[in-house]
Coordinates of C-alpha atoms in Angstrom, one line a residue:
Chain O
M160 CA -18.2 8.5 -18.3
N161 CA -18.7 11.5 -16.1
G162 CA -15.5 12.9 -14.8
F163 CA -16.1 12.3 -11.1
L164 CA -18.4 9.2 -11.3
G165 CA -16.0 7.2 -13.4
P166 CA -13.2 6.8 -10.8
F167 CA -15.6 5.5 -8.1
L168 CA -17.3 3.1 -10.5
V169 CA -14.0 1.8 -11.8
R170 CA -12.7 1.4 -8.3
E171 CA -15.8 -0.6 -7.3
L172 CA -15.4 -2.8 -10.4
Q173 CA -11.7 -3.4 -9.6
S174 CA -12.1 -4.1 -5.9
G175 CA -15.6 -5.1 -4.9
L176 CA -16.7 -7.0 -7.9
R177 CA -13.4 -8.8 -8.3
S178 CA -13.6 -10.4 -4.9
G179 CA -14.5 -14.0 -4.6
R180 CA -17.0 -13.2 -1.9
R181 CA -19.1 -11.1 -4.3
I182 CA -19.0 -13.8 -7.0
L183 CA -20.1 -16.4 -4.5
L184 CA -22.9 -14.1 -3.3
L185 CA -24.0 -13.5 -6.8
S186 CA -24.1 -17.2 -7.6
A187 CA -25.9 -18.0 -4.3
V188 CA -28.6 -15.3 -5.0
L189 CA -29.1 -16.5 -8.6
L190 CA -29.4 -20.1 -7.4
T191 CA -31.9 -19.3 -4.7
I192 CA -34.0 -17.1 -6.9
A193 CA -34.1 -19.8 -9.7
T194 CA -35.1 -22.4 -7.1
L195 CA -37.8 -20.2 -5.7
F196 CA -39.0 -19.4 -9.2
C197 CA -39.3 -23.1 -10.0
L198 CA -41.2 -23.7 -6.7
V199 CA -43.6 -20.8 -7.4
Y200 CA -44.0 -21.9 -11.0
A201 CA -44.9 -25.4 -9.8
L202 CA -47.4 -24.1 -7.3
V203 CA -49.0 -21.6 -9.6
H204 CA -49.2 -24.1 -12.4
E205 CA -51.1 -26.5 -10.3
T206 CA -53.4 -23.9 -8.9
A207 CA -54.0 -22.2 -12.3
S208 CA -55.0 -25.5 -13.9
T209 CA -57.6 -26.1 -11.2
T210 CA -58.9 -22.7 -10.5
T211 CA -57.9 -19.7 -12.6
G212 CA -57.6 -21.6 -15.9
D213 CA -57.6 -18.9 -18.4
I214 CA -55.2 -16.5 -16.6
G215 CA -51.7 -16.8 -18.0
I216 CA -49.2 -18.4 -15.7
G217 CA -46.9 -15.4 -16.3
T218 CA -49.5 -13.1 -14.7
A219 CA -49.8 -15.3 -11.7
I220 CA -46.0 -15.7 -11.3
F221 CA -45.2 -12.1 -12.0
P222 CA -45.9 -10.6 -8.5
Y223 CA -43.8 -13.3 -6.9
V224 CA -40.9 -12.5 -9.3
V225 CA -41.1 -8.8 -8.5
G226 CA -41.3 -9.7 -4.8
L227 CA -38.2 -11.8 -5.1
N228 CA -36.3 -9.0 -6.8
L229 CA -37.4 -6.6 -4.1
G230 CA -36.2 -9.2 -1.5
V231 CA -32.8 -9.4 -3.2
L232 CA -32.5 -5.6 -3.1
C233 CA -33.5 -5.5 0.6
A234 CA -30.8 -8.0 1.3
V235 CA -28.0 -6.6 -0.8
A236 CA -28.3 -2.9 -1.2
P237 CA -28.1 -1.9 2.5
A238 CA -24.9 -3.8 3.0
S239 CA -23.4 -2.3 -0.1
S240 CA -24.2 1.3 0.7
A241 CA -23.8 1.3 4.4
R242 CA -20.2 0.1 4.0
A243 CA -19.3 2.9 1.6
I244 CA -18.5 6.1 3.6
A245 CA -17.9 4.2 6.9
Y246 CA -15.3 2.1 5.2
E247 CA -13.6 5.2 3.8
R248 CA -13.5 6.6 7.3
E249 CA -12.1 3.3 8.7
Q250 CA -9.4 3.1 6.0
H251 CA -8.4 6.8 6.5
T252 CA -9.2 7.5 2.8
L253 CA -12.1 9.9 3.4
E254 CA -9.6 12.7 4.0
L255 CA -7.9 11.9 0.7
L256 CA -11.1 12.2 -1.1
R257 CA -12.0 15.4 0.6
V258 CA -8.8 17.1 -0.5
A259 CA -9.2 15.9 -4.0
P260 CA -10.6 18.5 -6.5
I261 CA -14.2 17.1 -6.3
G262 CA -17.0 18.7 -4.4
I263 CA -18.6 17.0 -1.5
H264 CA -21.8 16.4 -3.5
Q265 CA -19.8 14.7 -6.2
L266 CA -18.1 12.6 -3.6
V267 CA -21.4 11.4 -2.2
L268 CA -22.8 10.8 -5.7
G269 CA -19.7 8.9 -6.6
E270 CA -20.2 6.7 -3.6
F271 CA -23.8 6.3 -4.5
I272 CA -23.0 5.1 -8.0
A273 CA -20.3 2.7 -6.7
S274 CA -22.7 1.3 -4.0
S275 CA -25.4 0.8 -6.6
A276 CA -23.1 -1.2 -8.9
F277 CA -23.5 -4.6 -7.3
P278 CA -27.3 -4.4 -6.7
I279 CA -27.7 -3.3 -10.3
L280 CA -25.5 -6.2 -11.4
L281 CA -27.7 -8.6 -9.4
L282 CA -30.9 -7.2 -11.0
I283 CA -29.4 -7.5 -14.4
A284 CA -28.4 -11.1 -13.6
L285 CA -31.9 -11.8 -12.6
L286 CA -33.4 -10.5 -15.9
P287 CA -33.5 -13.9 -17.6
I288 CA -35.6 -15.2 -14.7
D289 CA -37.8 -12.1 -14.7
G290 CA -38.1 -12.5 -18.5
L291 CA -39.5 -16.0 -18.0
A292 CA -42.5 -14.6 -16.2
Y293 CA -43.1 -12.4 -19.3
L294 CA -42.5 -15.2 -21.8
L295 CA -44.9 -17.5 -20.0
G296 CA -47.6 -15.1 -20.9
G297 CA -50.0 -12.7 -19.2
A298 CA -47.7 -10.1 -17.8
T299 CA -48.4 -6.8 -19.4
W300 CA -46.2 -3.8 -20.3
Q301 CA -47.9 -1.8 -17.5
E302 CA -47.0 -4.5 -15.0
L303 CA -43.4 -4.4 -16.2
G304 CA -43.4 -0.6 -16.0
I305 CA -44.7 -0.6 -12.4
A306 CA -42.3 -3.3 -11.4
L307 CA -39.4 -1.3 -12.9
I308 CA -40.4 1.8 -11.0
L309 CA -40.7 -0.2 -7.8
L310 CA -37.3 -1.8 -8.2
I311 CA -35.4 1.3 -9.3
G312 CA -37.2 3.4 -6.6
S313 CA -36.3 0.8 -3.9
L314 CA -32.7 0.6 -5.1
V315 CA -32.2 4.3 -5.1
L316 CA -34.0 4.7 -1.7
F317 CA -32.1 1.8 0.0
V318 CA -28.7 2.9 -1.3
S319 CA -29.2 6.6 -0.3
L320 CA -30.5 5.6 3.1
G321 CA -27.5 3.4 3.6
L322 CA -25.1 6.2 2.5
L323 CA -26.7 8.6 5.0
I324 CA -26.4 6.1 7.9
S325 CA -22.8 5.3 6.7
S326 CA -21.9 9.0 6.8
L327 CA -23.1 9.2 10.4
S328 CA -21.4 6.0 11.6
A329 CA -17.8 5.6 12.8
G330 CA -17.5 2.0 11.7
V331 CA -18.7 -0.4 9.0
R332 CA -20.5 -2.9 11.2
P333 CA -22.6 -0.4 13.1
A334 CA -23.5 1.3 9.8
I335 CA -24.6 -2.0 8.3
A336 CA -26.6 -3.0 11.4
A337 CA -28.3 0.4 11.5
T338 CA -29.2 0.4 7.8
Y339 CA -30.7 -3.1 7.9
T340 CA -32.7 -2.1 11.0
T341 CA -34.0 1.0 9.3
I342 CA -34.9 -0.7 6.0
G343 CA -36.4 -3.6 7.9
L344 CA -38.6 -1.2 9.9
L345 CA -39.6 0.6 6.7
T346 CA -40.5 -2.4 4.6
L347 CA -41.7 -4.9 7.3
G348 CA -42.4 -2.7 10.2
L349 CA -45.0 -0.5 8.4
P350 CA -47.2 -3.4 7.3
V351 CA -47.0 -5.0 10.7
L352 CA -47.8 -1.7 12.4
G353 CA -50.7 -1.3 9.9
L354 CA -52.1 -4.8 10.6
L355 CA -51.8 -4.4 14.3
G356 CA -52.7 -0.8 14.7
S357 CA -55.5 -0.2 12.2
P358 CA -58.2 -2.2 14.0
L359 CA -57.4 -0.3 17.2
V360 CA -57.4 3.1 15.4
D361 CA -60.6 2.2 13.5
S362 CA -62.5 1.2 16.6
W363 CA -61.3 4.3 18.4
L364 CA -62.3 6.5 15.6
R365 CA -65.8 4.9 15.3
S366 CA -66.5 5.5 18.9
S367 CA -65.0 9.0 19.2
S368 CA -65.8 10.6 15.8
P369 CA -68.1 8.4 13.6
M370 CA -68.4 11.4 11.2
L371 CA -64.7 11.2 10.5
V372 CA -65.0 7.5 9.5
A373 CA -68.1 8.1 7.4
H374 CA -66.6 11.2 5.6
P375 CA -62.8 11.2 6.0
P376 CA -61.3 14.5 4.8
P377 CA -59.3 14.0 1.6
L378 CA -56.2 15.4 3.2
L379 CA -56.2 12.7 5.9
L380 CA -56.6 10.0 3.2
A381 CA -53.7 11.5 1.2
L382 CA -51.6 11.6 4.3
G383 CA -52.4 8.0 5.0
E384 CA -51.4 7.0 1.5
I385 CA -48.2 9.0 1.6
V386 CA -47.2 7.0 4.7
V387 CA -48.3 3.7 3.3
A388 CA -46.8 4.2 -0.2
I389 CA -43.2 4.4 1.2
D390 CA -43.3 0.7 1.5
P391 CA -42.5 -0.8 -1.9
W392 CA -44.3 -4.1 -1.0
I393 CA -47.5 -2.3 -0.2
A394 CA -47.3 0.1 -3.1
G395 CA -46.5 -2.8 -5.5
S396 CA -49.3 -5.0 -4.2
I397 CA -51.9 -2.3 -4.6
G398 CA -50.5 -1.5 -8.1
L399 CA -50.7 -5.1 -9.3
A400 CA -54.2 -5.5 -7.8
Q401 CA -55.3 -2.4 -9.7
I402 CA -54.1 -3.9 -12.9
Q403 CA -55.8 -7.2 -12.2
R404 CA -59.0 -5.4 -11.4
G405 CA -58.7 -3.4 -14.6
S406 CA -59.1 -0.1 -12.7
S407 CA -57.2 3.1 -13.5
L408 CA -53.4 2.7 -13.2
L409 CA -52.6 6.3 -12.2
T410 CA -55.2 6.9 -9.6
L411 CA -56.6 5.2 -6.5
T412 CA -60.2 5.7 -5.6
A413 CA -61.0 5.8 -1.9
S414 CA -64.7 5.4 -1.1
A415 CA -66.2 6.4 2.2
G416 CA -69.9 6.5 2.4
L417 CA -71.1 8.4 -0.6
T418 CA -67.9 10.3 -1.2
Q419 CA -65.2 9.2 -3.5
T420 CA -61.7 10.6 -3.3
F421 CA -59.2 10.2 -6.1
L422 CA -55.6 9.8 -5.0
P423 CA -52.4 9.2 -7.0
A424 CA -51.7 5.4 -7.3
P425 CA -49.4 4.2 -4.6
W426 CA -46.8 2.9 -7.0
L427 CA -46.6 6.4 -8.5
L428 CA -46.4 7.9 -5.1
F429 CA -43.7 5.5 -4.1
G430 CA -41.7 6.5 -7.2
I431 CA -41.9 10.2 -6.3
E432 CA -41.3 9.6 -2.6
S433 CA -38.3 7.4 -3.2
C434 CA -36.8 10.1 -5.4
V435 CA -37.4 12.9 -3.0
L436 CA -36.3 10.9 0.1
S437 CA -33.2 9.7 -1.7
A438 CA -32.2 13.3 -2.7
L439 CA -32.8 14.3 0.9
C440 CA -30.6 11.5 2.2
L441 CA -27.8 12.3 -0.2
K442 CA -28.0 16.0 0.6
L443 CA -27.9 15.2 4.4
A444 CA -24.9 12.8 3.9
A445 CA -23.0 15.6 2.1
R446 CA -23.9 17.9 5.0
V447 CA -22.7 15.4 7.6
L448 CA -19.4 15.1 5.8
T449 CA -18.8 18.9 5.7
R450 CA -19.9 19.4 9.3
P451 CA -16.9 20.8 11.3
P452 CA -15.7 18.2 13.8
R453 CA -16.7 18.9 17.4
K454 CA -13.9 16.8 18.7
L455 CA -10.2 17.0 17.8
P456 CA -9.6 14.6 15.0
V457 CA -7.2 11.8 16.0
Chain R
M239 CA 3.9 36.2 -2.4
P240 CA 4.3 33.5 0.3
A241 CA 3.2 30.0 -0.7
V242 CA 1.2 29.8 2.6
S243 CA 0.2 32.6 4.9
V244 CA -1.3 31.6 8.2
Q245 CA -3.1 34.7 9.6
Q246 CA -4.2 34.7 13.2
L247 CA -5.4 31.2 12.8
T248 CA -7.6 29.8 15.6
Q249 CA -9.1 26.3 15.5
R250 CA -11.6 25.3 18.2
F251 CA -13.2 21.9 18.6
G252 CA -16.2 22.4 20.9
R253 CA -14.6 24.0 24.0
Y254 CA -11.1 22.9 23.2
T255 CA -8.9 25.3 21.4
A256 CA -6.3 23.4 19.4
V257 CA -4.6 26.4 17.8
E258 CA -4.8 30.0 19.0
A259 CA -4.0 33.2 17.0
L260 CA -1.2 31.7 15.1
S261 CA 0.6 33.7 12.3
F262 CA 3.5 32.8 10.1
N263 CA 4.4 32.7 6.4
I264 CA 5.9 29.9 4.3
A265 CA 8.1 31.0 1.5
Q266 CA 7.7 29.5 -2.0
G267 CA 10.2 26.8 -2.7
S268 CA 11.1 26.2 0.9
I269 CA 10.8 23.1 3.0
F270 CA 9.0 24.2 6.1
G271 CA 8.9 22.1 9.2
L272 CA 6.3 22.3 12.0
I273 CA 7.9 21.0 15.2
G274 CA 6.2 20.3 18.4
P275 CA 5.3 17.5 20.8
Q276 CA 2.2 15.3 20.4
G277 CA -0.9 17.4 20.8
A278 CA 0.8 20.7 20.0
G279 CA -1.5 21.5 17.1
K280 CA 0.7 20.6 14.2
T281 CA -1.9 18.3 12.5
T282 CA -4.6 20.9 13.0
I283 CA -2.5 23.5 11.2
L284 CA -1.7 21.1 8.4
R285 CA -5.4 20.2 8.0
S286 CA -6.2 23.9 7.9
I287 CA -3.7 24.4 5.1
G288 CA -5.0 21.2 3.4
T289 CA -8.6 22.7 3.3
L290 CA -9.9 20.0 5.6
L291 CA -10.7 22.4 8.4
I292 CA -12.3 25.8 8.1
P293 CA -10.7 28.2 10.6
S294 CA -12.8 29.1 13.6
S295 CA -11.3 32.5 13.2
G296 CA -8.4 34.0 11.2
D297 CA -7.5 32.6 7.8
V298 CA -5.0 30.6 5.9
V299 CA -4.1 31.8 2.4
V300 CA -2.6 29.1 0.2
L301 CA -1.0 30.1 -3.1
G302 CA -3.1 33.3 -3.0
H303 CA -6.4 31.5 -2.2
S304 CA -8.3 31.6 1.1
V305 CA -9.2 28.2 2.6
K306 CA -12.4 29.8 3.9
T307 CA -13.7 30.9 0.5
E308 CA -11.6 29.3 -2.2
A309 CA -10.9 25.7 -1.0
G310 CA -11.9 24.4 -4.5
A311 CA -9.2 26.5 -6.1
I312 CA -6.5 25.3 -3.6
R313 CA -7.2 21.5 -3.9
P314 CA -5.8 20.9 -7.4
L315 CA -2.6 22.7 -6.3
L316 CA -2.1 20.7 -3.2
G317 CA -0.8 17.2 -2.4
F318 CA -1.9 16.2 1.1
M319 CA -0.5 13.2 3.0
P320 CA -2.1 12.5 6.4
A321 CA -0.2 10.9 9.2
Q322 CA -2.1 7.6 8.8
F323 CA -1.8 5.9 5.5
G324 CA -5.1 5.8 3.7
G325 CA -5.4 2.8 1.4
Y326 CA -7.9 0.5 -0.2
D327 CA -6.9 -3.0 0.7
E328 CA -8.5 -4.7 -2.3
L329 CA -6.8 -2.6 -4.9
L330 CA -3.5 -3.2 -6.5
V331 CA -0.8 -0.5 -6.1
W332 CA -1.3 0.8 -9.7
E333 CA -5.1 0.7 -9.4
Y334 CA -4.8 2.8 -6.2
L335 CA -2.8 5.4 -8.0
D336 CA -5.0 5.2 -11.0
F337 CA -8.1 5.9 -8.9
F338 CA -6.6 9.1 -7.6
A339 CA -5.1 10.1 -11.0
R340 CA -8.7 9.8 -12.4
L341 CA -10.0 11.9 -9.5
Y342 CA -7.5 14.6 -10.3
G343 CA -8.6 14.6 -13.9
L344 CA -5.5 13.2 -15.5
S345 CA -6.1 12.1 -19.1
P346 CA -5.8 8.3 -19.9
R347 CA -2.7 8.9 -21.9
S348 CA -0.8 10.9 -19.3
R349 CA -2.2 8.8 -16.5
F350 CA -0.3 5.6 -17.2
A351 CA 2.9 7.5 -17.9
T352 CA 2.6 9.5 -14.7
I353 CA 1.9 6.4 -12.6
R354 CA 4.9 4.6 -14.1
N355 CA 7.2 7.6 -13.5
T356 CA 6.0 8.2 -10.0
L357 CA 6.4 4.5 -9.1
E358 CA 10.0 4.8 -10.5
L359 CA 10.7 7.9 -8.5
L360 CA 9.5 6.3 -5.3
E361 CA 11.3 3.0 -6.1
L362 CA 8.0 1.2 -6.1
T363 CA 8.1 -0.2 -9.6
D364 CA 8.5 -3.8 -8.3
F365 CA 5.3 -3.3 -6.3
H366 CA 3.2 -2.3 -9.3
D367 CA 0.9 -5.4 -9.2
R368 CA 0.9 -6.0 -5.4
Y369 CA -2.2 -5.4 -3.3
V370 CA -2.0 -2.3 -1.2
R371 CA -2.6 -4.4 1.9
Q372 CA 0.6 -6.4 1.2
L373 CA 2.8 -3.3 1.6
S374 CA 5.1 -2.7 4.6
R375 CA 4.6 0.5 6.5
A376 CA 7.6 2.1 4.8
M377 CA 6.3 1.1 1.3
A378 CA 2.8 2.3 2.2
Q379 CA 4.3 5.6 3.2
R380 CA 6.1 5.8 -0.1
L381 CA 2.9 5.0 -1.9
S382 CA 1.2 7.7 0.0
L383 CA 3.8 10.2 -1.2
A384 CA 3.5 8.9 -4.7
R385 CA -0.3 9.6 -4.6
C386 CA 0.5 13.2 -3.5
L387 CA 2.8 13.7 -6.5
L388 CA 0.5 12.3 -9.2
H389 CA -1.0 15.6 -10.2
D390 CA 2.3 17.5 -9.9
P391 CA 1.1 19.9 -7.1
E392 CA 2.9 23.1 -6.2
L393 CA 2.5 22.5 -2.5
L394 CA 3.0 19.3 -0.6
V395 CA 1.5 19.1 2.9
L396 CA 2.9 16.1 4.7
D397 CA 1.8 15.1 8.3
E398 CA 4.6 13.3 10.0
P399 CA 5.8 11.6 6.8
T400 CA 8.6 9.7 8.5
A401 CA 7.0 9.0 11.9
V402 CA 6.7 5.2 11.6
L403 CA 9.9 4.7 9.5
R404 CA 13.3 3.3 10.5
A405 CA 16.4 5.6 10.1
D406 CA 17.3 4.3 6.6
A407 CA 13.7 4.7 5.3
R408 CA 13.6 8.2 6.8
K409 CA 16.8 9.1 4.9
V410 CA 15.2 8.0 1.6
I411 CA 12.2 10.2 2.2
H412 CA 14.5 13.1 3.2
L413 CA 16.5 12.8 0.1
L414 CA 13.4 12.7 -2.0
L415 CA 12.0 15.8 -0.3
G416 CA 15.3 17.6 -1.1
E417 CA 14.9 16.6 -4.8
L418 CA 11.3 17.9 -4.9
Q419 CA 12.4 21.2 -3.4
A420 CA 15.1 21.4 -6.1
V421 CA 12.4 21.3 -8.7
G422 CA 10.6 24.1 -7.1
K423 CA 8.0 22.5 -4.9
T424 CA 7.1 24.0 -1.6
I425 CA 6.9 21.4 1.2
V426 CA 5.2 21.8 4.6
L427 CA 5.8 18.9 7.0
S428 CA 5.4 18.2 10.6
S429 CA 7.4 16.1 13.0
A430 CA 7.8 15.5 16.7
I431 CA 11.5 14.8 16.1
L432 CA 13.6 17.9 15.9
S433 CA 16.5 16.3 14.3
D434 CA 14.2 15.2 11.4
I435 CA 13.3 18.8 10.8
V436 CA 16.9 20.0 11.1
D437 CA 18.1 17.4 8.6
V438 CA 15.6 18.3 5.8
C439 CA 13.9 21.7 6.4
T440 CA 15.1 25.2 5.3
H441 CA 12.5 26.9 7.6
G442 CA 10.3 26.0 10.4
A443 CA 8.2 26.9 13.4
I444 CA 8.1 25.4 16.9
I445 CA 4.5 25.0 18.1
D446 CA 3.5 24.2 21.6
R447 CA -0.1 23.8 22.9
G448 CA -1.4 25.6 19.9
K449 CA 0.8 28.6 20.1
L450 CA 3.9 29.7 18.2
V451 CA 7.1 29.4 20.2
L452 CA 9.6 30.2 17.5
S453 CA 9.7 30.5 13.7
G454 CA 12.2 31.4 11.0
S455 CA 15.1 29.7 9.2
I456 CA 16.2 26.4 10.6
N457 CA 19.6 27.9 11.4
S458 CA 18.1 30.7 13.5
I459 CA 15.8 28.2 15.2
V460 CA 18.7 26.0 16.1
Q461 CA 20.7 28.9 17.4
Q462 CA 17.8 30.1 19.5
T463 CA 17.0 26.6 20.7
L464 CA 20.6 25.8 21.6
G465 CA 20.9 29.1 23.6
E466 CA 23.8 28.7 26.0
R467 CA 26.9 26.6 25.3
R468 CA 27.7 24.2 28.2
L469 CA 31.3 24.2 29.3
V470 CA 33.3 21.7 31.3
I471 CA 36.6 23.1 32.7
D472 CA 38.9 20.7 34.6
L473 CA 41.2 22.2 37.2
L474 CA 44.2 20.4 38.8
G475 CA 43.9 19.8 42.6
R476 CA 41.1 19.7 45.2
L477 CA 39.9 23.3 45.4
E478 CA 37.5 24.8 47.8
P479 CA 34.0 25.0 46.0
S480 CA 32.9 28.2 47.8
L481 CA 36.1 30.0 47.0
M482 CA 35.8 28.9 43.4
Q483 CA 32.2 30.1 43.3
R484 CA 33.3 33.6 44.4
K485 CA 36.1 33.7 41.9
I486 CA 33.9 32.7 39.0
A487 CA 31.2 35.1 40.0
A488 CA 33.6 37.9 38.8
F489 CA 33.0 36.7 35.3
P490 CA 29.6 37.8 34.0
A491 CA 29.9 35.7 30.8
I492 CA 29.7 32.5 32.9
S493 CA 26.3 31.5 34.1
S494 CA 25.0 28.8 36.5
P495 CA 28.3 27.4 37.6
R496 CA 28.4 24.1 39.4
I497 CA 31.6 22.9 41.2
Q498 CA 32.4 19.2 41.5
V499 CA 35.5 17.9 43.3
T500 CA 36.5 14.3 42.3
G501 CA 39.8 12.7 43.3
L502 CA 42.6 15.2 42.6
R503 CA 40.5 17.3 40.3
T504 CA 38.0 20.0 40.5
T505 CA 35.5 20.4 37.6
I506 CA 33.5 23.5 36.8
H507 CA 30.2 22.9 34.8
C508 CA 28.8 26.2 33.6
G509 CA 26.9 27.9 30.8
T510 CA 28.0 30.8 28.6
R511 CA 26.7 32.7 25.6
A512 CA 30.2 33.7 24.6
T513 CA 31.2 33.3 20.9
D514 CA 34.3 31.3 20.0
S515 CA 36.7 34.3 20.2
E516 CA 35.1 35.5 23.4
L517 CA 35.6 32.0 24.8
V518 CA 39.4 32.2 24.1
I519 CA 39.6 35.4 26.1
L520 CA 37.5 34.0 28.9
L521 CA 39.9 31.0 29.2
R522 CA 42.9 33.3 29.3
Q523 CA 41.3 35.3 32.0
L524 CA 40.6 32.2 34.1
I525 CA 44.3 31.2 33.8
A526 CA 45.4 34.8 34.6
I527 CA 43.6 34.8 38.0
G528 CA 45.6 31.7 38.9
L529 CA 43.2 28.9 38.2
P530 CA 45.1 25.7 37.3
V531 CA 43.2 24.9 34.1
L532 CA 44.0 21.4 33.0
S533 CA 41.5 20.9 30.2
Y534 CA 38.5 22.5 28.6
R535 CA 35.6 20.9 26.6
E536 CA 32.2 21.8 25.4
E537 CA 29.3 19.5 26.2
P538 CA 27.6 18.3 23.1
H539 CA 24.0 19.7 22.8
H540 CA 21.2 17.2 22.9
L541 CA 18.8 18.8 20.5
E542 CA 15.8 16.8 21.6
A543 CA 16.4 17.6 25.3
L544 CA 16.6 21.3 24.6
F545 CA 13.5 21.1 22.4
R546 CA 11.6 19.4 25.2
Q547 CA 12.8 22.2 27.5
I548 CA 11.4 24.8 25.2
T549 CA 8.1 23.1 24.5
R550 CA 7.4 22.0 28.0
P551 CA 5.6 18.7 27.6
E552 CA 2.1 18.2 29.1
E553 CA 2.1 17.4 32.7
H554 CA 0.5 14.1 33.5

């Protein structure tokens, strides 16, 4: 185990994962997911037998399973990471870590690993349920790969975002509230904004510059996709639709009039964006911690 | 080479200057006390030594390394104990120490032995499997000191280590600091209680409003702090105060005399910088000019009151 990551992970295992609250939460999540899985299975089984017939039940269930896993991450990862640095500050242990012979980046990375431990444990605990979707038939390796990238990307992104907010907050509660709000806006706000805003933008563009609608510049399309792909739900939905359509997995074709623009697949873009944004969040968190205080520390 | 050299240290927080152009040295193997009222800048100085604050100007050189450029080299040599106990409530006492021992890179074999020995030294062995949250303030303070000692640092920086403790618990910490000094550790600590510093420190500095008032060995600080000796001389009979004032004015060694007539006695309260032998001569001279000296005594010094005089507390 890496010299500086080990202590943080061991501490997390000793304190966080030993607590009854976490075990209770783990059990509740597993029970909920298993129940939802059964419900989805029943629903899909009934629909599949009447309509889709030949498609494997696993294929039909798989998107729901990935969605449930993403939901679990959205629910658990922010609380876990938003608490990290703010709790150290509340408990007056941040100073002790800062005078220890580990760099500030190692400190942030240690907190990142510790904060990821419980969400990872949850995902591992959910593996048997995820596996059922595969065993029931139909889900391909490509689907599994995309799902894995979406889940890992979301985990890394949510945890780092939580850590950044945690480093900026004075207390645990404000940090948790702010992190849930930010991740909520990111995952739910974006689709809502898209649904509500796109007809308005579309009609405005059609009336003001119809040429732009007929022949949108590739840069504008790429920019739109970059914004949209930050949402794992959207990126995942498009990725799974691509698989079901049998189109290219790595690219997305945007057609406007006679022109066709090839863009990277949203799930791929999400993987890259989550890595870049996470690195940025961790870097900023480290910067916040080394920032000289503007007020006399009490 | 001094263990710590504070060189023209200035620390600003926005517009507020907490410490201004402060310079002093801390000798290796000494117990150095920073004395000053609340808000004097003691914690800021300790945080600067502890590499938690980068000086706004000036520098602090700790064991030959500058806090500005070589903080990473200083940290393994340093044990820092903040004023407020920092603990993880959900960890057991040994787990808490184990976490920090791992952070300081102690090998698994030496880690468990070190934790056991440190708990023994701090008389915390019985608390090995208690949760940190279950410790009393005195025990938490000891645990904090145990954490500082785990990696056998050369320099201990302790911010008000006995502030929340009762007298008996303070004594235990003082004894322990003496033992640590005996094995060659340099200790820097702060306190708002002068007697604490006098009891345990070999050297010190008085800080007030971010500025150095006095520094040196504790004996010299006490001497300078004490300043004048206060004398109370009882004379037999009701004597005329103005006449007495005139007679005493002839003795330059006596300062600020105050005459008080009570019943059949007249009492002179005065100050003097005379040494013991000079004081004997002074008393003989007072008798020689015909003063009916009945008794003489020296008022006990109240260290804290004198300290407060020197440091002039903030006006509210």
